[in-house]
Short mmCIF file of C-alpha atoms in Angstrom, two decimals:
data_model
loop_
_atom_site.label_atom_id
_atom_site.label_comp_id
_atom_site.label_asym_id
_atom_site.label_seq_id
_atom_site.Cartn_x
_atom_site.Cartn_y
_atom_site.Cartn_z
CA UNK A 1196 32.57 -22.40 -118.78
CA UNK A 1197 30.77 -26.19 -118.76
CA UNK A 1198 31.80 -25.84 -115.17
CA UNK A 1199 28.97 -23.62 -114.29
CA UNK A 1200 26.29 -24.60 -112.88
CA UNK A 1201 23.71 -22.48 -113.78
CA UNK A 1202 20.67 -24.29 -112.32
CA UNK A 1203 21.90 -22.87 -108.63
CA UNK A 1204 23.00 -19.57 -109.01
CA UNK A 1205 21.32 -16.07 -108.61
CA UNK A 1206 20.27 -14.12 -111.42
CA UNK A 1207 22.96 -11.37 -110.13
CA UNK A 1208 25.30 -14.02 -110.51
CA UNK A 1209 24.57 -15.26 -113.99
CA UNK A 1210 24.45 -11.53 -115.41
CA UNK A 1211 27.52 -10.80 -113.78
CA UNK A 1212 28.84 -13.86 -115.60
CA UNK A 1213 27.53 -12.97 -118.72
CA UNK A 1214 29.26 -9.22 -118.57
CA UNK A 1215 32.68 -10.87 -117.62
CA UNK A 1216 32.64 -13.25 -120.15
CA UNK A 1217 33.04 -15.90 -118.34
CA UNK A 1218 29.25 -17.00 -119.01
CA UNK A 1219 26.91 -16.41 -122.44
CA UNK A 1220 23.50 -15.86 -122.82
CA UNK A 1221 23.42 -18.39 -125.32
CA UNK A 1222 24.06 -20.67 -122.71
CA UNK A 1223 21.88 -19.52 -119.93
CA UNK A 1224 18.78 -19.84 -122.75
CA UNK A 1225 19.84 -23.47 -123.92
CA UNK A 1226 19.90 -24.87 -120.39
CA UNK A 1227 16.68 -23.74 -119.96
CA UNK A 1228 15.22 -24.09 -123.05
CA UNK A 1229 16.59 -28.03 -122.51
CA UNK A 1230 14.87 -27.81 -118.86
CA UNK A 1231 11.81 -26.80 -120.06
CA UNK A 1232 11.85 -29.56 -123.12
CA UNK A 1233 12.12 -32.36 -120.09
CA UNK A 1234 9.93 -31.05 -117.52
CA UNK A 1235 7.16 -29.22 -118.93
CA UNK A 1236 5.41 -32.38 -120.74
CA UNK A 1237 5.19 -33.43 -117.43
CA UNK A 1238 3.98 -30.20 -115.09
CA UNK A 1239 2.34 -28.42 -117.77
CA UNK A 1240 3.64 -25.10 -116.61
CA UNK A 1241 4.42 -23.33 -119.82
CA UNK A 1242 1.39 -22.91 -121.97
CA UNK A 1243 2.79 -20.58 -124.36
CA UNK A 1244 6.45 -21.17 -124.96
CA UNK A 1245 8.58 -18.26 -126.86
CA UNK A 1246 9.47 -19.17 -130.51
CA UNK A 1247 12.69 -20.97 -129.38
CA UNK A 1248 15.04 -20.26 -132.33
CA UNK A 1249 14.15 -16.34 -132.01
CA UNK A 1250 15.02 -16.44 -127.93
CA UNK A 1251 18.11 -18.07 -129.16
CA UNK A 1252 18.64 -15.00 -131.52
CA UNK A 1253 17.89 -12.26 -128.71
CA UNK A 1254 20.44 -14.52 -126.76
CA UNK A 1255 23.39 -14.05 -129.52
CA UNK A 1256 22.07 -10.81 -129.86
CA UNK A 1257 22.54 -10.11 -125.91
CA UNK A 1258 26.02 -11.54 -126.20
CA UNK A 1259 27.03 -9.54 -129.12
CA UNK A 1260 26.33 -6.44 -127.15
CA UNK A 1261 28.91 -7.51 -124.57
CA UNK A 1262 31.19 -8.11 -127.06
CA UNK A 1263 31.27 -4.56 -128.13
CA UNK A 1264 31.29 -3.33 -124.73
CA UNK A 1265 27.69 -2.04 -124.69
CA UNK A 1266 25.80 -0.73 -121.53
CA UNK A 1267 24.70 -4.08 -120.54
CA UNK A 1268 20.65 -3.93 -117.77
CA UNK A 1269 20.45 -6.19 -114.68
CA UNK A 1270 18.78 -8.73 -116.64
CA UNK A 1271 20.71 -8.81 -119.41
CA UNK A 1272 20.30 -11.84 -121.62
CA UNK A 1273 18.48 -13.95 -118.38
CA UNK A 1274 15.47 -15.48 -119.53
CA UNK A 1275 12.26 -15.19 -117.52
CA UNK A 1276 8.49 -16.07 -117.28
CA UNK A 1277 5.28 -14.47 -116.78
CA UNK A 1278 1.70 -15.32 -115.51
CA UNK A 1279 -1.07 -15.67 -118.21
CA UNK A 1280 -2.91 -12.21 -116.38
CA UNK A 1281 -0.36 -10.08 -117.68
CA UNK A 1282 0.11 -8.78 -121.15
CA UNK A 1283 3.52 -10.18 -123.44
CA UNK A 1284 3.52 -7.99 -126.78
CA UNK A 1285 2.96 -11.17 -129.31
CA UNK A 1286 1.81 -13.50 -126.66
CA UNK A 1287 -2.19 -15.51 -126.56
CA UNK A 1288 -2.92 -13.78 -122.72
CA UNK A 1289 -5.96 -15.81 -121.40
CA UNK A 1290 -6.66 -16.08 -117.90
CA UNK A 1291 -7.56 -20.10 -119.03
CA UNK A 1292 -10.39 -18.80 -120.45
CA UNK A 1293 -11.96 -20.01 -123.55
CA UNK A 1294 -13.64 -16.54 -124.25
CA UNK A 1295 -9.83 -15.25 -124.42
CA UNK A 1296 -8.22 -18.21 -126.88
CA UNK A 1297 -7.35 -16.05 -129.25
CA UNK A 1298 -6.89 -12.99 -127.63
CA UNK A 1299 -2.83 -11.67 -128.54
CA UNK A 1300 -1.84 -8.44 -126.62
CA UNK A 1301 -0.20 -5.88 -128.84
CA UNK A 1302 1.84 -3.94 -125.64
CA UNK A 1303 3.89 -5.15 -122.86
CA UNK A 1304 2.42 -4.55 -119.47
CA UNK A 1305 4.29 -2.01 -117.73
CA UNK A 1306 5.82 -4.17 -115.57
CA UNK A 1307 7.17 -6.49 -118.37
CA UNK A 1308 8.41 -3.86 -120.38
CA UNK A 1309 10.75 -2.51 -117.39
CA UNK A 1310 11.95 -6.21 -117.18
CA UNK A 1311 13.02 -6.11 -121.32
CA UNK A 1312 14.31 -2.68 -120.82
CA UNK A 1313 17.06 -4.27 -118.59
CA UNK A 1314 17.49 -7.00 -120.81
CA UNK A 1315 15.01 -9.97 -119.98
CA UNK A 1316 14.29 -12.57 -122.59
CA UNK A 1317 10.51 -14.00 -122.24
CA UNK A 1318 10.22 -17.33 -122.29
CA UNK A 1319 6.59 -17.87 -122.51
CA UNK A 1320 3.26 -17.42 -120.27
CA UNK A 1321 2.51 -19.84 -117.51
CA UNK A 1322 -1.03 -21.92 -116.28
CA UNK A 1323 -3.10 -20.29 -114.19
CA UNK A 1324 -6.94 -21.68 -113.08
CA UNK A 1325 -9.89 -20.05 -115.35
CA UNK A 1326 -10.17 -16.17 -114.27
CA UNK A 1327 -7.43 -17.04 -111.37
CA UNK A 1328 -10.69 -18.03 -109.03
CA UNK A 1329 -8.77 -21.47 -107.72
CA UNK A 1330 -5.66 -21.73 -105.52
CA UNK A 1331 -5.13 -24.96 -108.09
CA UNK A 1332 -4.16 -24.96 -111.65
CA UNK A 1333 -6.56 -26.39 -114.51
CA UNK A 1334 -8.29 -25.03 -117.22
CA UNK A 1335 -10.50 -25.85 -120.23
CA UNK A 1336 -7.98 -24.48 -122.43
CA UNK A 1337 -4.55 -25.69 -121.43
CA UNK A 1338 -4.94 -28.37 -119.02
CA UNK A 1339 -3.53 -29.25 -115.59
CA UNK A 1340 -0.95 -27.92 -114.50
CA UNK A 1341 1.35 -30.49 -111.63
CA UNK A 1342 3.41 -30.36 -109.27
CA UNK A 1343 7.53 -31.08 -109.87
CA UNK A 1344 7.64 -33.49 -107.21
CA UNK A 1345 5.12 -35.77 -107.88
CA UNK A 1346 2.74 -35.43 -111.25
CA UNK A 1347 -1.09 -36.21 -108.40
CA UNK A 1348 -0.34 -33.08 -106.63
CA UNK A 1349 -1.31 -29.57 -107.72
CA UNK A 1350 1.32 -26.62 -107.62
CA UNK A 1351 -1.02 -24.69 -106.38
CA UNK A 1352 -2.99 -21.55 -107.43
CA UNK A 1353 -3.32 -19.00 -109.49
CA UNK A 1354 -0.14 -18.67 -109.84
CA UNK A 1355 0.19 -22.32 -110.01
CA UNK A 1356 2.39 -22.67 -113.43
CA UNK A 1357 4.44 -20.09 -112.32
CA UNK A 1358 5.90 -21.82 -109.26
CA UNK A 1359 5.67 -25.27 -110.97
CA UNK A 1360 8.10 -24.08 -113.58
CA UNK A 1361 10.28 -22.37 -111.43
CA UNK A 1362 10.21 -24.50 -109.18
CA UNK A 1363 10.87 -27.35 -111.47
CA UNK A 1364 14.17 -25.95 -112.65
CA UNK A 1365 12.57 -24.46 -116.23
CA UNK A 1366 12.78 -21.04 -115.20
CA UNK A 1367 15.31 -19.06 -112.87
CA UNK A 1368 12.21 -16.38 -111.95
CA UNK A 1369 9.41 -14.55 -112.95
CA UNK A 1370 5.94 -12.53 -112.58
CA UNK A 1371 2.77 -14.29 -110.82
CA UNK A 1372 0.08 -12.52 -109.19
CA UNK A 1373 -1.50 -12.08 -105.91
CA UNK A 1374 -4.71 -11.33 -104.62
CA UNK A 1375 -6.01 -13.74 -102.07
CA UNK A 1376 -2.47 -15.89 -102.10
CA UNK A 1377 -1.69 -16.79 -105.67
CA UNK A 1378 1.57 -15.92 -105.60
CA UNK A 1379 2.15 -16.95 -101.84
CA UNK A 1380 0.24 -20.74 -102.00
CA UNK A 1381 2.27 -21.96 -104.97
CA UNK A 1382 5.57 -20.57 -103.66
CA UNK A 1383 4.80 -22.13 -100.59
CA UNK A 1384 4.09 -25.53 -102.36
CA UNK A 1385 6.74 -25.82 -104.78
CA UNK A 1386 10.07 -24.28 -102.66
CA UNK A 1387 10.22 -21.41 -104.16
CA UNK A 1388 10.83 -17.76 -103.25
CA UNK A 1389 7.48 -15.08 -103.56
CA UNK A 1390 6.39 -11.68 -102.66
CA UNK A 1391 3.07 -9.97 -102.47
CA UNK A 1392 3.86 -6.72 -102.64
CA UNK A 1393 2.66 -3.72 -100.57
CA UNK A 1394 -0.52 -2.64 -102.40
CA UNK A 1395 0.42 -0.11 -104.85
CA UNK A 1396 3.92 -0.97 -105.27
CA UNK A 1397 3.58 -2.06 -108.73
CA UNK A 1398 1.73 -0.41 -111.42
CA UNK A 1399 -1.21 -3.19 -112.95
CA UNK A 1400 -1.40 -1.58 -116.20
CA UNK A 1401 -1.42 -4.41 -118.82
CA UNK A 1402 -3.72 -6.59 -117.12
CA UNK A 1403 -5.65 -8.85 -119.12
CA UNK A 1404 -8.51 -8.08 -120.26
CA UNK A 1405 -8.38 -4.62 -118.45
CA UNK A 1406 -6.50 -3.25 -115.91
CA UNK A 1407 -9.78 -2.11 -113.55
CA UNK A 1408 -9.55 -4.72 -110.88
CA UNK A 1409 -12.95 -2.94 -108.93
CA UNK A 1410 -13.34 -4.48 -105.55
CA UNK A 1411 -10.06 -6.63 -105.91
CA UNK A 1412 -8.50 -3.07 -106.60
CA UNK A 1413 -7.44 -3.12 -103.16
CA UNK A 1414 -6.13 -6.83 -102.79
CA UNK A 1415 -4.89 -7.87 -106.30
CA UNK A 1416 -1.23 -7.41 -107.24
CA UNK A 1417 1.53 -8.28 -109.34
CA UNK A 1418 4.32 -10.18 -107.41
CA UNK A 1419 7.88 -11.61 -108.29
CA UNK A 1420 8.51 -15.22 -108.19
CA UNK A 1421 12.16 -16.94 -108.45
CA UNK A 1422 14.23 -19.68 -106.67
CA UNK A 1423 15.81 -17.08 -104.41
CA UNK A 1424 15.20 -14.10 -102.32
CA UNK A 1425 17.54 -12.58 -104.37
CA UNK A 1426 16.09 -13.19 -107.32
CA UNK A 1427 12.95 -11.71 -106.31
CA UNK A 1428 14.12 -8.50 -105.07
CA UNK A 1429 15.68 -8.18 -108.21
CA UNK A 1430 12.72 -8.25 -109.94
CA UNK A 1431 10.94 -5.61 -107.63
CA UNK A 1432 13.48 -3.32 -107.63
CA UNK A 1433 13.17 -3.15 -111.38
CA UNK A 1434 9.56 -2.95 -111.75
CA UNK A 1435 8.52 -1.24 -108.62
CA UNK A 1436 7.14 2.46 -108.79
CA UNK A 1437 4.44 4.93 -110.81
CA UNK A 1438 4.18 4.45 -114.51
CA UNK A 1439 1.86 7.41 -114.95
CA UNK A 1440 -1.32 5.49 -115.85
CA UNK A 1441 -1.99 3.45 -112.88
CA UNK A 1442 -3.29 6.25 -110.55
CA UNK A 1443 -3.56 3.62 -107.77
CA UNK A 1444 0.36 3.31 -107.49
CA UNK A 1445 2.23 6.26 -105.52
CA UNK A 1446 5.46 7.56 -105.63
CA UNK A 1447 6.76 5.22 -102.49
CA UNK A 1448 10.41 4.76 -101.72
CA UNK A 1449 12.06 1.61 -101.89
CA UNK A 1450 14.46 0.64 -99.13
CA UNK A 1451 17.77 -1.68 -99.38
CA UNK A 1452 17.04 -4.75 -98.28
CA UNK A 1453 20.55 -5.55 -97.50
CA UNK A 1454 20.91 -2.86 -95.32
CA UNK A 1455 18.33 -3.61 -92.58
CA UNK A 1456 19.10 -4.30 -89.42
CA UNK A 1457 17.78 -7.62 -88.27
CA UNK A 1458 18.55 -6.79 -84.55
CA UNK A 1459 16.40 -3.51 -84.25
CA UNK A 1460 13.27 -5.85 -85.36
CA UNK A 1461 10.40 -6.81 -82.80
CA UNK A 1462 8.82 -9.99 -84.36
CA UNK A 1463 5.53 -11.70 -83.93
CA UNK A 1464 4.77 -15.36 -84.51
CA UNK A 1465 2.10 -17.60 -84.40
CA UNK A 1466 0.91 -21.42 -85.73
CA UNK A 1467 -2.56 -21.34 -85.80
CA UNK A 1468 -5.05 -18.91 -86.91
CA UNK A 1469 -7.63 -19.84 -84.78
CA UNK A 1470 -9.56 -21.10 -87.94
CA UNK A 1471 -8.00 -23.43 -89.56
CA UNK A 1472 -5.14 -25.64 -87.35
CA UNK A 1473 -2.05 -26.84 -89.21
CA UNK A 1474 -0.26 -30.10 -89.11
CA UNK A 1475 2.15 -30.79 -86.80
CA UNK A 1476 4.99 -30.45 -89.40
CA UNK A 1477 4.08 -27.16 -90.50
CA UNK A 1478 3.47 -26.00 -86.69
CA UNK A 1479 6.72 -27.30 -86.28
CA UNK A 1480 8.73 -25.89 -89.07
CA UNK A 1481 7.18 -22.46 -88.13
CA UNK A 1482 8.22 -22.27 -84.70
CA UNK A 1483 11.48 -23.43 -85.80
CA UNK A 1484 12.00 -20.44 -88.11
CA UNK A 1485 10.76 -17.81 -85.14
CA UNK A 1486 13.34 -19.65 -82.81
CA UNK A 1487 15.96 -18.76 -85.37
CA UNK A 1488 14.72 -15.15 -86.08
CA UNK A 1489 14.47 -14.89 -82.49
CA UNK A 1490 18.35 -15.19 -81.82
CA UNK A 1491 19.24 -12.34 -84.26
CA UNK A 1492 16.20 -10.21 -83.35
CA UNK A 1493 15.14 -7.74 -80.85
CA UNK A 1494 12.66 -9.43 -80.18
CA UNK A 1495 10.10 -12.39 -81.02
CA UNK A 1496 7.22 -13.84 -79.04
CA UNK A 1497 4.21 -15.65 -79.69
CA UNK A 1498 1.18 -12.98 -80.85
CA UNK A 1499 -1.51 -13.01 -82.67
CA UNK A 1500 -3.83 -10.08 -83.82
CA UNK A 1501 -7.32 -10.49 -82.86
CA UNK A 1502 -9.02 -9.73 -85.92
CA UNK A 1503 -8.67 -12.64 -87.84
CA UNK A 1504 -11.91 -14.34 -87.02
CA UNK A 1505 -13.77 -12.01 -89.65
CA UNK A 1506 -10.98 -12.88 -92.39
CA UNK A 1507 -13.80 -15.30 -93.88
CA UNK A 1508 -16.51 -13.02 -94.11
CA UNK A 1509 -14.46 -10.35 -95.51
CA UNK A 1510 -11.68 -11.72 -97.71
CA UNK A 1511 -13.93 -14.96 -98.64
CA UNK A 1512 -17.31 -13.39 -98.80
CA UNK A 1513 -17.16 -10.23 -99.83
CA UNK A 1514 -14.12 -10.33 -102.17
CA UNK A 1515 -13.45 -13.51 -103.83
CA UNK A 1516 -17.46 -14.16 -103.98
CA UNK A 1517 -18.41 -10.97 -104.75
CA UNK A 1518 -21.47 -11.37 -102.00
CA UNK A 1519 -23.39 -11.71 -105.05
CA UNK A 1520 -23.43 -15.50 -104.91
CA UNK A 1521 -20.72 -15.03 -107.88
CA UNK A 1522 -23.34 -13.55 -110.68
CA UNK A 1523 -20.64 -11.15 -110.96
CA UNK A 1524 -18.21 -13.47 -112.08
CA UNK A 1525 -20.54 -15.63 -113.87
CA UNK A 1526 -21.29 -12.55 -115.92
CA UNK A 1527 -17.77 -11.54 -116.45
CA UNK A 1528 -17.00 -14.73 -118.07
CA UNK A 1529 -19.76 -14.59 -120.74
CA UNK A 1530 -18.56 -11.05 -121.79
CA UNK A 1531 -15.34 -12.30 -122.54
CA UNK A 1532 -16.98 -15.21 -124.55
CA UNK A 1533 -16.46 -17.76 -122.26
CA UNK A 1534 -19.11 -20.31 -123.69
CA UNK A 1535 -18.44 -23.11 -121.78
CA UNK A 1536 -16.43 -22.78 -118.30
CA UNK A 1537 -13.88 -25.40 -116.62
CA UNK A 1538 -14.88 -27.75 -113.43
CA UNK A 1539 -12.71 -25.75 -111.08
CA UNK A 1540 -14.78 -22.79 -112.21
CA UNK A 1541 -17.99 -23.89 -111.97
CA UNK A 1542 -16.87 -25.33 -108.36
CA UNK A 1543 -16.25 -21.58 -107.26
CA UNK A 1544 -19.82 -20.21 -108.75
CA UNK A 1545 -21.09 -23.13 -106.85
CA UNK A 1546 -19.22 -22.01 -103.53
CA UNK A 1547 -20.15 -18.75 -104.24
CA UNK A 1548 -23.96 -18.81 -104.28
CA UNK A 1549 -23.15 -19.21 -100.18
CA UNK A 1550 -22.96 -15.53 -100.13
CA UNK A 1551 -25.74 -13.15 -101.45
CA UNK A 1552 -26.48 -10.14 -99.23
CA UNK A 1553 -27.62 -6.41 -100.17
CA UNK A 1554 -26.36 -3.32 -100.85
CA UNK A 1555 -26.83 -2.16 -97.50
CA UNK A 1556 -24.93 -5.00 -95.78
CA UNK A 1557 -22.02 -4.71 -98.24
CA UNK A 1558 -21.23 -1.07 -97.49
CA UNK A 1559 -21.49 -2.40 -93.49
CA UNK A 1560 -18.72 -4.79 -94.74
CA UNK A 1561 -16.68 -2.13 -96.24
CA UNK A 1562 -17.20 -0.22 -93.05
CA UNK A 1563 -16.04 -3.87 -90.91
CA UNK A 1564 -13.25 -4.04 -93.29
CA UNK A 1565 -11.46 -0.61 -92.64
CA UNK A 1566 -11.83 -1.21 -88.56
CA UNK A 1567 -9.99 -4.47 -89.38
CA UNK A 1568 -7.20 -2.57 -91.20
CA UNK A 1569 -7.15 -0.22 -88.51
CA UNK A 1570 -6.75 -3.42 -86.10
CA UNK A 1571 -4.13 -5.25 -88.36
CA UNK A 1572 -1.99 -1.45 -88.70
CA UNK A 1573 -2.09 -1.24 -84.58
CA UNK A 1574 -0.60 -4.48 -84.46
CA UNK A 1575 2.18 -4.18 -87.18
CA UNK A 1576 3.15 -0.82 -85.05
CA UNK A 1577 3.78 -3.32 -82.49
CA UNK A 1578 5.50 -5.94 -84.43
CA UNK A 1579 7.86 -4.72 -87.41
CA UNK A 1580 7.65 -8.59 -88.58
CA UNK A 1581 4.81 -10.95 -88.24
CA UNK A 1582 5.55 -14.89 -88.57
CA UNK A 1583 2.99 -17.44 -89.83
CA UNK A 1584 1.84 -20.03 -91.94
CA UNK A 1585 0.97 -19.84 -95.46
CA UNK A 1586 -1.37 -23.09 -95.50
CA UNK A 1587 -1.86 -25.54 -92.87
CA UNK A 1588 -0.62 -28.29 -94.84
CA UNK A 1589 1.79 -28.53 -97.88
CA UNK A 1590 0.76 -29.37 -101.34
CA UNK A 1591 -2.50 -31.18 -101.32
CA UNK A 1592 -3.34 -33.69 -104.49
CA UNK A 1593 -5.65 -31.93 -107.41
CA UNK A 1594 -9.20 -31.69 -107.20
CA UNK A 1595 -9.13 -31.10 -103.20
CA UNK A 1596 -8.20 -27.04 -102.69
CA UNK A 1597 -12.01 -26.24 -102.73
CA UNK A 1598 -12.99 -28.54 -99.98
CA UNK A 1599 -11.60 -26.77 -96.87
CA UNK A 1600 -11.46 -23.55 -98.26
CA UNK A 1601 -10.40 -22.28 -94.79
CA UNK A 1602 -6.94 -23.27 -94.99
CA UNK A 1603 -6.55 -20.55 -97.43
CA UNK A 1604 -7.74 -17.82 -94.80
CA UNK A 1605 -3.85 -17.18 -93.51
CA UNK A 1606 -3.01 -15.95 -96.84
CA UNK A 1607 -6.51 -13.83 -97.04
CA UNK A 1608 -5.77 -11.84 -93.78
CA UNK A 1609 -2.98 -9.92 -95.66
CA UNK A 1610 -4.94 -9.50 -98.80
CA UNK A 1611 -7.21 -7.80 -96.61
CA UNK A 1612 -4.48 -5.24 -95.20
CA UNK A 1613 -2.52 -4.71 -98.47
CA UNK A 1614 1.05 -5.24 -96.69
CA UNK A 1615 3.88 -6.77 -97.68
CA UNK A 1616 4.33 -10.55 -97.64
CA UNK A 1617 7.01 -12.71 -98.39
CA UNK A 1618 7.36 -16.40 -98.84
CA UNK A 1619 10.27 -18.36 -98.44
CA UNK A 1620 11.11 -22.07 -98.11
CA UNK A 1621 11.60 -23.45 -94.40
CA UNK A 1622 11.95 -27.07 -94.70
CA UNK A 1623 10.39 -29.73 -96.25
CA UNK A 1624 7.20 -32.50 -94.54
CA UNK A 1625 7.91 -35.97 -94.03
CA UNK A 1626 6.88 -36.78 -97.68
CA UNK A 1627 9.72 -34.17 -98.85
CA UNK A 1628 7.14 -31.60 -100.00
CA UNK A 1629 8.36 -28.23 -99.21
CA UNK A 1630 6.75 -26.05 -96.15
CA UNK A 1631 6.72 -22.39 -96.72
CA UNK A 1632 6.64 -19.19 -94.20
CA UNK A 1633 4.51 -16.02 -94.67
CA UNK A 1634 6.99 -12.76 -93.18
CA UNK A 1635 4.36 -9.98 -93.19
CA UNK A 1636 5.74 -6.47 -92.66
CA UNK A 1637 4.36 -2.74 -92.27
CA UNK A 1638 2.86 -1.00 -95.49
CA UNK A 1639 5.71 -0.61 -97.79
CA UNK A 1640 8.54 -2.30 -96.01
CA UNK A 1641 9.17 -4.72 -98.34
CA UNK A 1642 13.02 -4.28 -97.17
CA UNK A 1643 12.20 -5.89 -94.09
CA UNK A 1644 11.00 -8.46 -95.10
CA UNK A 1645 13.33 -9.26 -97.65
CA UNK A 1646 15.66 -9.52 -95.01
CA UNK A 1647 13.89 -11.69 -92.92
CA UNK A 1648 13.20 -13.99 -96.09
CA UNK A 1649 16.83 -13.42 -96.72
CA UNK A 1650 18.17 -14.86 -93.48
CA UNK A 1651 15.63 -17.92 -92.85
CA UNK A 1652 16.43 -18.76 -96.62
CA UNK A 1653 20.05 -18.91 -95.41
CA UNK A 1654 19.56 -20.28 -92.30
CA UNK A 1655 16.50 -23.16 -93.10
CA UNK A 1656 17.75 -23.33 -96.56
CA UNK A 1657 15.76 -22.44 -98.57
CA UNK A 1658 14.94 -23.24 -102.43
CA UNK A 1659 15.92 -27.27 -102.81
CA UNK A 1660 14.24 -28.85 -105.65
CA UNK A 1661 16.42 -30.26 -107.90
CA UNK A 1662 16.54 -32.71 -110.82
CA UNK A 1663 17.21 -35.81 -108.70
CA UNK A 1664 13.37 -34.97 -107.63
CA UNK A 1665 12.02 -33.81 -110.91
CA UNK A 1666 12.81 -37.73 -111.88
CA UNK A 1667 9.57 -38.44 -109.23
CA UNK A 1668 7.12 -36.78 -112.05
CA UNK A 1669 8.17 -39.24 -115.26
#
């Protein structure tokens, strides 16, 4: 058994374990629990950490069950994280907002109880920016959050603490969020596997403070995080689906991943948006990965849709501002009794005063933004798999995600469309930061791109941090 190494294997492969004997629970939850004891003083990931001698007991208690031969869910005994936007019966949820301190939920989110019902153990609630309005990670309440590799650079945002601690080694997966790249950016930065889901695919009851999401209804999403693609479809497949009070999420089918056929794809790629131009390495890495779909594809040429110069004034604008110059937001923090709000925040109210129009020029928008869905649809009928960056550069050092805002417009063009997006590691930059991939697919084919993830992962390899390069951060 002290032969395992259960840093690098799949979640499949560690409950498997577990059910054979061969593998405890017990064990699973002390290597982590040690992992997140070294790293997390340094990354500030985990901002709420589970009572570690009652995980320990669910983790006896998991084991016991095996013991006597007891049905046994796909998570059984695996210990997870989750976002601080989604609900944890007995956990502070915040959103890194003062206003929420003290705030304890008193249900699981839907999504969280699916993942206990098959036998997850929480390990506590990640950092996320104040009110997720930062692709960066730092807050008033909890602090910075870092980056694994190197303690000046941010993870990321809003899901920042998520990938930082996954990516770090402290947790084998968990559940960010996505609405404008939160769960894409921070995978991206820290090596790690994500996936915004097709809009709809998972229920958002037991959002914090409320699940209403108004305008961001139609962009903002749970999504799974973990070191694999594996991992992450895991995680969907268990929390995917209607729960009956989220009348936003349909009865959709979920396909098997593992079944698709890579050679009946027609793929897309391209390495610049036209608005923001990458680095060389990340140009490079991307065209890389298409050469390698390209060989086990139907197809896969260079294509871009032609939409995506109004992904500014429509994703930027008109969602994440509000085109209210951010009063909207402003307001929405003082009901929650936010008193006093972090620099990060502030910097987005600031950014957002750029963008105050009327009533009647916001429905024109709304109009603008269903002919660019209509656009974006046409082209995905086209191409089963579109291939692109997820920022032009990797992991930047904190304090600098506002100033070229731009760079966050590749992730925005699919938070416009609602479709499927999944993020996978593809190599790493000359300073050994990792360089992500965004694999869009058609509304609800998540399976597709799964597979795609699934065979760059394998091929480019995928999730590589390790604790050799955790030792950069003491």
């Amino acid at each position: 058994m002290n032969s395992i190494d259960i840093q690098s294997l799949s979640i499949d492969t560690l409950v498997s374990l577990i059910a054979q004997g061969q593998l405890t629970s017990e064990q699973v939850t002390e290597h982590y629990i040690a992992e997140i004891k070294a790293i997390n003083p340094k990354i500030n990931a985990l901002v709420r950490q589970a009572d570690f001698d009652e995980l320990r007991a669910q983790a006896k208690a998991a084991d016991e069950a095996v013991k006597n031969g007891e049905s046994l869910g796909r998570l059984h005994g695996i210990p997870l994280s989750i976002k601080d936007m989604c609900k944890v019966k007995g956990f502070n949820c915040t959103l890194g907002t003062l206003g929420l301190k003290d705030f304890v939920a008193d249900t699981d989110a839907t999504i969280v109880a699916r993942l206990k019902q098959e036998g997850a153990l929480i390990l506590g609630i990640t950092n996320t920016p104040e009110l997720l309005m930062a692709f960066e990670t730092d807050n008033l309440l909890y602090g910075r959050c870092n980056h694994p590799l190197d303690t000046d650079y941010s993870p990321g945002g809003s899901s920042g603490g998520e990938a930082a601690l996954i990516g770090g080694g402290g947790s084998p997966a968990g559940m960010g969020s996505d609405s404008m790249g939160s769960v894409r950016v921070p995978s991206s930065y820290c090596g790690i596997a994500g996936l915004k889901v097709t809009q709809g695919r998972l229920p958002q009851t037991g959002r914090v403070p409320e699940e209403g999401a108004g305008l961001h209804v139609r962009s903002a999403s749970y999504g799974p995080m973990g070191r694999y693609v594996d991992d992450v479809a895991l995680l969907l497949d268990i929390t995917h689906g209607p729960d009956g009070i989220d009348p936003n999420s349909p009865p959709v089918l979920l396909n098997n991943y593992r079944e698709v056929d890579l050679a009946a794809l027609s793929v897309a790629w391209y390495d610049d948006n036209g608005i923001s131009t990458p680095d060389a390495e990340v140009k490079a890495a991307i065209a890389k990965a298409a050469d390698k779909l390209g060989g086990k594809t139907k197809s896969c040429e260079w294509a871009r849709p032609d939409c995506l110069d109004q992904v500014e004034a429509l994703a930027l604008e008109t969602i994440a501002f509000g085109a209210d110059a951010g009063r909207s937001w402003a307001n929405g923090a003082k009901l929650l009794g936010t008193k006093e709000n972090s620099p990060l925040f502030d910097a987005f109210l600031t950014a957002a005063q750029s963008c105050d129009i009327s009533l009647t020029e916001m429905r024109g928008r709304l109009r603008t933004w269903d002919k660019y869905n209509f656009t974006m649809n046409a082209f995905s009928e086209k191409y089963d798999i579109t291939l692109c960056p997820v920022t032009p550069t990797t992991a930047f050092k904190h304090t600098e995600s506002s100033k070229n805002i731009r760079q966050f417009t590749y992730t925005m063009a699919y938070s416009l469309t609602g479709q499927p997006v999944a993020t996978v590691n593809i190599g790493n930059d000359s300073r050994g930061f990792p360089i992500g991939i965004q694999i869009v697919g058609r509304l609800w084919c998540e399976h597709q791109v799964l597979a795609v993830a699934k065979y760059l992962e394998n091929t480019l390899g995928g999730y590589q941090l390790t604790r050799k390069s955790l030792e950069k951060a003491s």
